[in-house]
């Protein structure tokens, strides 16, 4: 079964879309559930499930359908409901009623409402919270959005989000993004993989190169995509040295990052513990665990290029690889938002990407930026020099 790994609602929505009504399977989960953090309600009734995303200012129905197959992602832990999505864990508590704002949980093309929901989502979910000038920029964006068409609205959102350095993004149905994602430009002599998410090649002195635009596909976690990633990495590690370029890697699938790391990490390792924003605090959201392959790990030298455009899932991969004895991180500190973002739907049909996770190390300290072992203004040249 295909599972999309970015949004809580989307994980369940794909399960629902693929399945028929399943009253018997849904029976243990019957009721109304509110997530701890994450801003999600679940309504399970009579073999059907409806999923709502909410903030203080809205409640939007984003998916509904039959519940057969729902036990693939849901389980009970005492009186709590638990959802597992790759390594992420989300817990739900039972509630008696949905709030009144869910009575009309439909979308709206109103640009002012889109801005209001965006602002509330960022305020409630973003980790760390936005910069001190956020409220001033939000007021300006709200004025520009009043009665605006889509192009003006997108421009206003771009001005609002630009100072956040790409941490928060909005995507329209045709995948235009505000602010735009920086383009990944692989070095000469390399060629893009079939889906455009990676480039491969051989550098000087026979050093293999793998450069990522994202770690796997944007929104799908399938056996086929796992095979493609495994094949790509396995081909690279046939060389005596490999360069893994994450300098422009942004997005992808959490499970793919941990899968790629299995080729390099020699023992089962918990590289971090995720926590999700919940009000003024954080709640546990699962462990980042790398389990090595039984066939053994790569024994050659690996050089991982990182920088401020290394974000999200790519930072998880960099963090995992940093634990391997034969891996050297080269470049500059990463963006400081490790983990997959929370993807939410705006009332006008656009999607919003917000970092809502933080990662803690074994001592309970927040990881934040992933620091390189070797600070470099020219990571590629320095990696090739060390590989030679």
PDB file of N, CA, C and O in Angstrom, residues 73-141:
ATOM      1  N   UNK A  73      -1.930   1.878  10.089  1.00  0.00           N
ATOM      2  CA  UNK A  73      -1.261   3.071  10.617  1.00  0.00           C
ATOM      3  C   UNK A  73      -1.725   3.444  12.012  1.00  0.00           C
ATOM      4  O   UNK A  73      -1.088   4.257  12.670  1.00  0.00           O
ATOM      5  N   UNK A  74      -2.834   2.859  12.482  1.00  0.00           N
ATOM      6  CA  UNK A  74      -3.374   3.201  13.802  1.00  0.00           C
ATOM      7  C   UNK A  74      -3.339   2.003  14.736  1.00  0.00           C
ATOM      8  O   UNK A  74      -3.495   0.858  14.321  1.00  0.00           O
ATOM      9  N   UNK A  75      -3.164   2.280  16.035  1.00  0.00           N
ATOM     10  CA  UNK A  75      -3.263   1.261  17.073  1.00  0.00           C
ATOM     11  C   UNK A  75      -3.712   1.932  18.356  1.00  0.00           C
ATOM     12  O   UNK A  75      -3.736   3.174  18.443  1.00  0.00           O
ATOM     13  N   UNK A  76      -4.079   1.128  19.353  1.00  0.00           N
ATOM     14  CA  UNK A  76      -4.500   1.658  20.643  1.00  0.00           C
ATOM     15  C   UNK A  76      -3.423   1.393  21.686  1.00  0.00           C
ATOM     16  O   UNK A  76      -2.796   0.335  21.716  1.00  0.00           O
ATOM     17  N   UNK A  77      -3.206   2.391  22.535  1.00  0.00           N
ATOM     18  CA  UNK A  77      -2.308   2.264  23.679  1.00  0.00           C
ATOM     19  C   UNK A  77      -3.104   2.707  24.895  1.00  0.00           C
ATOM     20  O   UNK A  77      -3.142   3.896  25.229  1.00  0.00           O
ATOM     21  N   UNK A  78      -3.767   1.756  25.555  1.00  0.00           N
ATOM     22  CA  UNK A  78      -4.691   2.103  26.629  1.00  0.00           C
ATOM     23  C   UNK A  78      -5.869   2.865  26.041  1.00  0.00           C
ATOM     24  O   UNK A  78      -6.535   2.397  25.127  1.00  0.00           O
ATOM     25  N   UNK A  79      -6.116   4.063  26.546  1.00  0.00           N
ATOM     26  CA  UNK A  79      -7.221   4.886  26.048  1.00  0.00           C
ATOM     27  C   UNK A  79      -6.771   5.835  24.950  1.00  0.00           C
ATOM     28  O   UNK A  79      -7.573   6.636  24.454  1.00  0.00           O
ATOM     29  N   UNK A  80      -5.528   5.775  24.548  1.00  0.00           N
ATOM     30  CA  UNK A  80      -5.009   6.680  23.534  1.00  0.00           C
ATOM     31  C   UNK A  80      -4.897   5.962  22.189  1.00  0.00           C
ATOM     32  O   UNK A  80      -4.704   4.738  22.126  1.00  0.00           O
ATOM     33  N   UNK A  81      -5.024   6.735  21.138  1.00  0.00           N
ATOM     34  CA  UNK A  81      -4.851   6.252  19.775  1.00  0.00           C
ATOM     35  C   UNK A  81      -3.455   6.668  19.307  1.00  0.00           C
ATOM     36  O   UNK A  81      -3.020   7.790  19.573  1.00  0.00           O
ATOM     37  N   UNK A  82      -2.755   5.762  18.640  1.00  0.00           N
ATOM     38  CA  UNK A  82      -1.388   6.029  18.196  1.00  0.00           C
ATOM     39  C   UNK A  82      -1.302   5.834  16.693  1.00  0.00           C
ATOM     40  O   UNK A  82      -1.756   4.816  16.159  1.00  0.00           O
ATOM     41  N   UNK A  83      -0.744   6.829  16.001  1.00  0.00           N
ATOM     42  CA  UNK A  83      -0.498   6.711  14.574  1.00  0.00           C
ATOM     43  C   UNK A  83       0.999   6.691  14.323  1.00  0.00           C
ATOM     44  O   UNK A  83       1.736   7.499  14.881  1.00  0.00           O
ATOM     45  N   UNK A  84       1.449   5.745  13.495  1.00  0.00           N
ATOM     46  CA  UNK A  84       2.863   5.651  13.147  1.00  0.00           C
ATOM     47  C   UNK A  84       3.024   5.893  11.655  1.00  0.00           C
ATOM     48  O   UNK A  84       2.390   5.239  10.836  1.00  0.00           O
ATOM     49  N   UNK A  85       3.914   6.834  11.319  1.00  0.00           N
ATOM     50  CA  UNK A  85       4.189   7.206   9.943  1.00  0.00           C
ATOM     51  C   UNK A  85       5.700   7.209   9.787  1.00  0.00           C
ATOM     52  O   UNK A  85       6.371   8.122  10.238  1.00  0.00           O
ATOM     53  N   UNK A  86       6.244   6.147   9.126  1.00  0.00           N
ATOM     54  CA  UNK A  86       7.688   5.938   9.157  1.00  0.00           C
ATOM     55  C   UNK A  86       8.117   5.918  10.626  1.00  0.00           C
ATOM     56  O   UNK A  86       7.567   5.188  11.416  1.00  0.00           O
ATOM     57  N   UNK A  87       9.066   6.768  11.011  1.00  0.00           N
ATOM     58  CA  UNK A  87       9.511   6.775  12.399  1.00  0.00           C
ATOM     59  C   UNK A  87       8.743   7.789  13.244  1.00  0.00           C
ATOM     60  O   UNK A  87       8.968   7.877  14.450  1.00  0.00           O
ATOM     61  N   UNK A  88       7.863   8.569  12.643  1.00  0.00           N
ATOM     62  CA  UNK A  88       7.083   9.539  13.413  1.00  0.00           C
ATOM     63  C   UNK A  88       5.952   8.845  14.166  1.00  0.00           C
ATOM     64  O   UNK A  88       5.313   7.933  13.650  1.00  0.00           O
ATOM     65  N   UNK A  89       5.711   9.315  15.377  1.00  0.00           N
ATOM     66  CA  UNK A  89       4.635   8.776  16.212  1.00  0.00           C
ATOM     67  C   UNK A  89       3.750   9.936  16.646  1.00  0.00           C
ATOM     68  O   UNK A  89       4.240  10.946  17.161  1.00  0.00           O
ATOM     69  N   UNK A  90       2.438   9.806  16.429  1.00  0.00           N
ATOM     70  CA  UNK A  90       1.468  10.829  16.812  1.00  0.00           C
ATOM     71  C   UNK A  90       0.435  10.185  17.713  1.00  0.00           C
ATOM     72  O   UNK A  90      -0.111   9.124  17.390  1.00  0.00           O
ATOM     73  N   UNK A  91       0.145  10.825  18.842  1.00  0.00           N
ATOM     74  CA  UNK A  91      -0.810  10.283  19.804  1.00  0.00           C
ATOM     75  C   UNK A  91      -2.074  11.133  19.827  1.00  0.00           C
ATOM     76  O   UNK A  91      -2.010  12.358  19.744  1.00  0.00           O
ATOM     77  N   UNK A  92      -3.221  10.450  19.959  1.00  0.00           N
ATOM     78  CA  UNK A  92      -4.528  11.101  19.977  1.00  0.00           C
ATOM     79  C   UNK A  92      -5.243  10.778  21.286  1.00  0.00           C
ATOM     80  O   UNK A  92      -5.161   9.653  21.781  1.00  0.00           O
ATOM     81  N   UNK A  93      -5.974  11.755  21.794  1.00  0.00           N
ATOM     82  CA  UNK A  93      -6.814  11.563  22.972  1.00  0.00           C
ATOM     83  C   UNK A  93      -8.286  11.614  22.560  1.00  0.00           C
ATOM     84  O   UNK A  93      -8.660  12.365  21.648  1.00  0.00           O
ATOM     85  N   UNK A  94      -9.166  10.839  23.225  1.00  0.00           N
ATOM     86  CA  UNK A  94     -10.588  10.892  22.894  1.00  0.00           C
ATOM     87  C   UNK A  94     -11.214  12.204  23.373  1.00  0.00           C
ATOM     88  O   UNK A  94     -10.865  12.722  24.436  1.00  0.00           O
ATOM     89  N   UNK A  95     -12.118  12.756  22.571  1.00  0.00           N
ATOM     90  CA  UNK A  95     -12.891  13.932  22.969  1.00  0.00           C
ATOM     91  C   UNK A  95     -14.362  13.642  22.698  1.00  0.00           C
ATOM     92  O   UNK A  95     -14.697  12.743  21.915  1.00  0.00           O
ATOM     93  N   UNK A  96     -15.250  14.389  23.371  1.00  0.00           N
ATOM     94  CA  UNK A  96     -16.678  14.103  23.239  1.00  0.00           C
ATOM     95  C   UNK A  96     -17.275  14.674  21.965  1.00  0.00           C
ATOM     96  O   UNK A  96     -18.111  14.033  21.321  1.00  0.00           O
ATOM     97  N   UNK A  97     -16.878  15.896  21.613  1.00  0.00           N
ATOM     98  CA  UNK A  97     -17.476  16.579  20.465  1.00  0.00           C
ATOM     99  C   UNK A  97     -16.411  17.334  19.693  1.00  0.00           C
ATOM    100  O   UNK A  97     -15.416  17.798  20.263  1.00  0.00           O
ATOM    101  N   UNK A  98     -16.646  17.473  18.389  1.00  0.00           N
ATOM    102  CA  UNK A  98     -15.830  18.393  17.610  1.00  0.00           C
ATOM    103  C   UNK A  98     -16.213  19.820  17.972  1.00  0.00           C
ATOM    104  O   UNK A  98     -17.369  20.095  18.294  1.00  0.00           O
ATOM    105  N   UNK A  99     -15.276  20.777  17.925  1.00  0.00           N
ATOM    106  CA  UNK A  99     -15.629  22.155  18.237  1.00  0.00           C
ATOM    107  C   UNK A  99     -16.607  22.736  17.212  1.00  0.00           C
ATOM    108  O   UNK A  99     -16.677  22.257  16.080  1.00  0.00           O
ATOM    109  N   UNK A 100     -17.376  23.753  17.586  1.00  0.00           N
ATOM    110  CA  UNK A 100     -18.388  24.316  16.681  1.00  0.00           C
ATOM    111  C   UNK A 100     -17.832  24.771  15.336  1.00  0.00           C
ATOM    112  O   UNK A 100     -18.540  24.725  14.323  1.00  0.00           O
ATOM    113  N   UNK A 101     -16.569  25.207  15.294  1.00  0.00           N
ATOM    114  CA  UNK A 101     -16.022  25.703  14.027  1.00  0.00           C
ATOM    115  C   UNK A 101     -15.889  24.591  12.988  1.00  0.00           C
ATOM    116  O   UNK A 101     -15.665  24.871  11.804  1.00  0.00           O
ATOM    117  N   UNK A 102     -16.019  23.318  13.401  1.00  0.00           N
ATOM    118  CA  UNK A 102     -15.965  22.217  12.453  1.00  0.00           C
ATOM    119  C   UNK A 102     -17.307  21.956  11.775  1.00  0.00           C
ATOM    120  O   UNK A 102     -17.388  21.101  10.879  1.00  0.00           O
ATOM    121  N   UNK A 103     -18.345  22.649  12.198  1.00  0.00           N
ATOM    122  CA  UNK A 103     -19.681  22.412  11.625  1.00  0.00           C
ATOM    123  C   UNK A 103     -19.708  22.725  10.134  1.00  0.00           C
ATOM    124  O   UNK A 103     -20.404  22.075   9.360  1.00  0.00           O
ATOM    125  N   UNK A 104     -18.955  23.752   9.713  1.00  0.00           N
ATOM    126  CA  UNK A 104     -18.858  24.097   8.301  1.00  0.00           C
ATOM    127  C   UNK A 104     -17.392  23.976   7.897  1.00  0.00           C
ATOM    128  O   UNK A 104     -16.690  24.959   7.688  1.00  0.00           O
ATOM    129  N   UNK A 105     -16.924  22.738   7.838  1.00  0.00           N
ATOM    130  CA  UNK A 105     -15.501  22.485   7.614  1.00  0.00           C
ATOM    131  C   UNK A 105     -15.209  22.325   6.130  1.00  0.00           C
ATOM    132  O   UNK A 105     -14.736  21.301   5.664  1.00  0.00           O
ATOM    133  N   UNK A 106     -15.518  23.366   5.363  1.00  0.00           N
ATOM    134  CA  UNK A 106     -15.300  23.326   3.924  1.00  0.00           C
ATOM    135  C   UNK A 106     -14.248  24.349   3.530  1.00  0.00           C
ATOM    136  O   UNK A 106     -13.921  25.257   4.286  1.00  0.00           O
ATOM    137  N   UNK A 107     -13.721  24.207   2.330  1.00  0.00           N
ATOM    138  CA  UNK A 107     -12.721  25.142   1.843  1.00  0.00           C
ATOM    139  C   UNK A 107     -13.334  26.457   1.406  1.00  0.00           C
ATOM    140  O   UNK A 107     -14.550  26.605   1.308  1.00  0.00           O
ATOM    141  N   UNK A 108     -12.473  27.422   1.140  1.00  0.00           N
ATOM    142  CA  UNK A 108     -12.915  28.743   0.711  1.00  0.00           C
ATOM    143  C   UNK A 108     -11.817  29.380  -0.127  1.00  0.00           C
ATOM    144  O   UNK A 108     -10.642  29.300   0.234  1.00  0.00           O
ATOM    145  N   UNK A 109     -12.183  30.030  -1.253  1.00  0.00           N
ATOM    146  CA  UNK A 109     -11.162  30.705  -2.068  1.00  0.00           C
ATOM    147  C   UNK A 109     -10.738  32.063  -1.508  1.00  0.00           C
ATOM    148  O   UNK A 109      -9.868  32.715  -2.086  1.00  0.00           O
ATOM    149  N   UNK A 110     -11.338  32.485  -0.407  1.00  0.00           N
ATOM    150  CA  UNK A 110     -11.074  33.809   0.156  1.00  0.00           C
ATOM    151  C   UNK A 110      -9.590  33.941   0.513  1.00  0.00           C
ATOM    152  O   UNK A 110      -9.090  33.212   1.387  1.00  0.00           O
ATOM    153  N   UNK A 111      -8.849  34.873  -0.117  1.00  0.00           N
ATOM    154  CA  UNK A 111      -7.417  35.006   0.178  1.00  0.00           C
ATOM    155  C   UNK A 111      -7.141  35.460   1.612  1.00  0.00           C
ATOM    156  O   UNK A 111      -6.134  35.074   2.204  1.00  0.00           O
ATOM    157  N   UNK A 112      -8.028  36.276   2.179  1.00  0.00           N
ATOM    158  CA  UNK A 112      -7.820  36.713   3.566  1.00  0.00           C
ATOM    159  C   UNK A 112      -7.924  35.538   4.532  1.00  0.00           C
ATOM    160  O   UNK A 112      -7.181  35.471   5.522  1.00  0.00           O
ATOM    161  N   UNK A 113      -8.819  34.600   4.221  1.00  0.00           N
ATOM    162  CA  UNK A 113      -8.929  33.416   5.081  1.00  0.00           C
ATOM    163  C   UNK A 113      -7.691  32.544   4.942  1.00  0.00           C
ATOM    164  O   UNK A 113      -7.212  31.960   5.924  1.00  0.00           O
ATOM    165  N   UNK A 114      -7.159  32.440   3.737  1.00  0.00           N
ATOM    166  CA  UNK A 114      -5.941  31.659   3.543  1.00  0.00           C
ATOM    167  C   UNK A 114      -4.800  32.228   4.366  1.00  0.00           C
ATOM    168  O   UNK A 114      -4.045  31.482   5.014  1.00  0.00           O
ATOM    169  N   UNK A 115      -4.666  33.547   4.374  1.00  0.00           N
ATOM    170  CA  UNK A 115      -3.613  34.188   5.161  1.00  0.00           C
ATOM    171  C   UNK A 115      -3.835  33.938   6.651  1.00  0.00           C
ATOM    172  O   UNK A 115      -2.896  33.660   7.412  1.00  0.00           O
ATOM    173  N   UNK A 116      -5.088  34.020   7.097  1.00  0.00           N
ATOM    174  CA  UNK A 116      -5.390  33.826   8.515  1.00  0.00           C
ATOM    175  C   UNK A 116      -5.053  32.412   8.966  1.00  0.00           C
ATOM    176  O   UNK A 116      -4.482  32.206  10.052  1.00  0.00           O
ATOM    177  N   UNK A 117      -5.383  31.416   8.147  1.00  0.00           N
ATOM    178  CA  UNK A 117      -5.086  30.028   8.502  1.00  0.00           C
ATOM    179  C   UNK A 117      -3.582  29.780   8.463  1.00  0.00           C
ATOM    180  O   UNK A 117      -3.019  29.102   9.326  1.00  0.00           O
ATOM    181  N   UNK A 118      -2.909  30.338   7.462  1.00  0.00           N
ATOM    182  CA  UNK A 118      -1.449  30.228   7.391  1.00  0.00           C
ATOM    183  C   UNK A 118      -0.817  30.785   8.663  1.00  0.00           C
ATOM    184  O   UNK A 118       0.052  30.150   9.274  1.00  0.00           O
ATOM    185  N   UNK A 119      -1.249  31.983   9.056  1.00  0.00           N
ATOM    186  CA  UNK A 119      -0.666  32.633  10.236  1.00  0.00           C
ATOM    187  C   UNK A 119      -0.907  31.815  11.498  1.00  0.00           C
ATOM    188  O   UNK A 119       0.004  31.625  12.312  1.00  0.00           O
ATOM    189  N   UNK A 120      -2.126  31.311  11.667  1.00  0.00           N
ATOM    190  CA  UNK A 120      -2.437  30.530  12.866  1.00  0.00           C
ATOM    191  C   UNK A 120      -1.639  29.232  12.894  1.00  0.00           C
ATOM    192  O   UNK A 120      -1.168  28.804  13.961  1.00  0.00           O
ATOM    193  N   UNK A 121      -1.466  28.604  11.734  1.00  0.00           N
ATOM    194  CA  UNK A 121      -0.703  27.356  11.676  1.00  0.00           C
ATOM    195  C   UNK A 121       0.756  27.595  12.050  1.00  0.00           C
ATOM    196  O   UNK A 121       1.350  26.832  12.822  1.00  0.00           O
ATOM    197  N   UNK A 122       1.342  28.658  11.509  1.00  0.00           N
ATOM    198  CA  UNK A 122       2.733  28.982  11.842  1.00  0.00           C
ATOM    199  C   UNK A 122       2.857  29.292  13.337  1.00  0.00           C
ATOM    200  O   UNK A 122       3.763  28.816  14.022  1.00  0.00           O
ATOM    201  N   UNK A 123       1.934  30.083  13.855  1.00  0.00           N
ATOM    202  CA  UNK A 123       1.993  30.453  15.276  1.00  0.00           C
ATOM    203  C   UNK A 123       1.867  29.242  16.194  1.00  0.00           C
ATOM    204  O   UNK A 123       2.515  29.165  17.237  1.00  0.00           O
ATOM    205  N   UNK A 124       1.041  28.263  15.799  1.00  0.00           N
ATOM    206  CA  UNK A 124       0.772  27.124  16.671  1.00  0.00           C
ATOM    207  C   UNK A 124       1.718  25.946  16.460  1.00  0.00           C
ATOM    208  O   UNK A 124       1.931  25.151  17.374  1.00  0.00           O
ATOM    209  N   UNK A 125       2.287  25.834  15.243  1.00  0.00           N
ATOM    210  CA  UNK A 125       3.019  24.609  14.913  1.00  0.00           C
ATOM    211  C   UNK A 125       4.510  24.805  14.687  1.00  0.00           C
ATOM    212  O   UNK A 125       5.288  23.859  14.840  1.00  0.00           O
ATOM    213  N   UNK A 126       4.956  25.990  14.301  1.00  0.00           N
ATOM    214  CA  UNK A 126       6.340  26.146  13.867  1.00  0.00           C
ATOM    215  C   UNK A 126       7.319  25.984  15.022  1.00  0.00           C
ATOM    216  O   UNK A 126       7.120  26.505  16.111  1.00  0.00           O
ATOM    217  N   UNK A 127       8.388  25.237  14.769  1.00  0.00           N
ATOM    218  CA  UNK A 127       9.463  25.068  15.744  1.00  0.00           C
ATOM    219  C   UNK A 127      10.800  25.299  15.023  1.00  0.00           C
ATOM    220  O   UNK A 127      11.116  24.590  14.070  1.00  0.00           O
ATOM    221  N   UNK A 128      11.572  26.310  15.464  1.00  0.00           N
ATOM    222  CA  UNK A 128      11.239  27.294  16.499  1.00  0.00           C
ATOM    223  C   UNK A 128      10.237  28.315  15.970  1.00  0.00           C
ATOM    224  O   UNK A 128      10.022  28.384  14.761  1.00  0.00           O
ATOM    225  N   UNK A 129       9.608  29.122  16.850  1.00  0.00           N
ATOM    226  CA  UNK A 129       8.624  30.121  16.412  1.00  0.00           C
ATOM    227  C   UNK A 129       9.236  31.133  15.454  1.00  0.00           C
ATOM    228  O   UNK A 129      10.459  31.273  15.379  1.00  0.00           O
ATOM    229  N   UNK A 130       8.405  31.854  14.697  1.00  0.00           N
ATOM    230  CA  UNK A 130       8.926  32.829  13.726  1.00  0.00           C
ATOM    231  C   UNK A 130       9.645  33.993  14.395  1.00  0.00           C
ATOM    232  O   UNK A 130       9.566  34.185  15.608  1.00  0.00           O
ATOM    233  N   UNK A 131      10.317  34.784  13.548  1.00  0.00           N
ATOM    234  CA  UNK A 131      11.147  35.883  14.029  1.00  0.00           C
ATOM    235  C   UNK A 131      10.294  37.015  14.607  1.00  0.00           C
ATOM    236  O   UNK A 131       9.070  37.073  14.382  1.00  0.00           O
ATOM    237  N   UNK A 132      10.902  37.960  15.344  1.00  0.00           N
ATOM    238  CA  UNK A 132      10.143  39.026  16.017  1.00  0.00           C
ATOM    239  C   UNK A 132       9.366  39.938  15.069  1.00  0.00           C
ATOM    240  O   UNK A 132       8.385  40.562  15.486  1.00  0.00           O
ATOM    241  N   UNK A 133       9.797  40.050  13.808  1.00  0.00           N
ATOM    242  CA  UNK A 133       9.101  40.921  12.849  1.00  0.00           C
ATOM    243  C   UNK A 133       7.930  40.231  12.154  1.00  0.00           C
ATOM    244  O   UNK A 133       7.291  40.806  11.275  1.00  0.00           O
ATOM    245  N   UNK A 134       7.649  38.995  12.558  1.00  0.00           N
ATOM    246  CA  UNK A 134       6.580  38.218  11.921  1.00  0.00           C
ATOM    247  C   UNK A 134       5.239  38.944  11.949  1.00  0.00           C
ATOM    248  O   UNK A 134       4.547  39.040  10.928  1.00  0.00           O
ATOM    249  N   UNK A 135       4.840  39.464  13.098  1.00  0.00           N
ATOM    250  CA  UNK A 135       3.523  40.088  13.225  1.00  0.00           C
ATOM    251  C   UNK A 135       3.402  41.311  12.323  1.00  0.00           C
ATOM    252  O   UNK A 135       2.345  41.553  11.726  1.00  0.00           O
ATOM    253  N   UNK A 136       4.471  42.084  12.196  1.00  0.00           N
ATOM    254  CA  UNK A 136       4.437  43.264  11.328  1.00  0.00           C
ATOM    255  C   UNK A 136       4.287  42.859   9.868  1.00  0.00           C
ATOM    256  O   UNK A 136       3.481  43.437   9.134  1.00  0.00           O
ATOM    257  N   UNK A 137       5.043  41.864   9.449  1.00  0.00           N
ATOM    258  CA  UNK A 137       4.922  41.388   8.063  1.00  0.00           C
ATOM    259  C   UNK A 137       3.556  40.765   7.815  1.00  0.00           C
ATOM    260  O   UNK A 137       2.983  40.899   6.724  1.00  0.00           O
ATOM    261  N   UNK A 138       3.009  40.081   8.820  1.00  0.00           N
ATOM    262  CA  UNK A 138       1.699  39.457   8.676  1.00  0.00           C
ATOM    263  C   UNK A 138       0.621  40.501   8.451  1.00  0.00           C
ATOM    264  O   UNK A 138      -0.274  40.319   7.610  1.00  0.00           O
ATOM    265  N   UNK A 139       0.687  41.612   9.180  1.00  0.00           N
ATOM    266  CA  UNK A 139      -0.287  42.692   8.990  1.00  0.00           C
ATOM    267  C   UNK A 139      -0.223  43.232   7.564  1.00  0.00           C
ATOM    268  O   UNK A 139      -1.262  43.489   6.928  1.00  0.00           O
ATOM    269  N   UNK A 140       0.991  43.397   7.034  1.00  0.00           N
ATOM    270  CA  UNK A 140       1.146  43.887   5.664  1.00  0.00           C
ATOM    271  C   UNK A 140       0.599  42.880   4.657  1.00  0.00           C
ATOM    272  O   UNK A 140      -0.079  43.249   3.694  1.00  0.00           O
ATOM    273  N   UNK A 141       0.888  41.596   4.874  1.00  0.00           N
ATOM    274  CA  UNK A 141       0.398  40.568   3.963  1.00  0.00           C
ATOM    275  C   UNK A 141      -1.119  40.486   3.976  1.00  0.00           C
ATOM    276  O   UNK A 141      -1.757  40.296   2.934  1.00  0.00           O
TER     277      UNK A 141
END
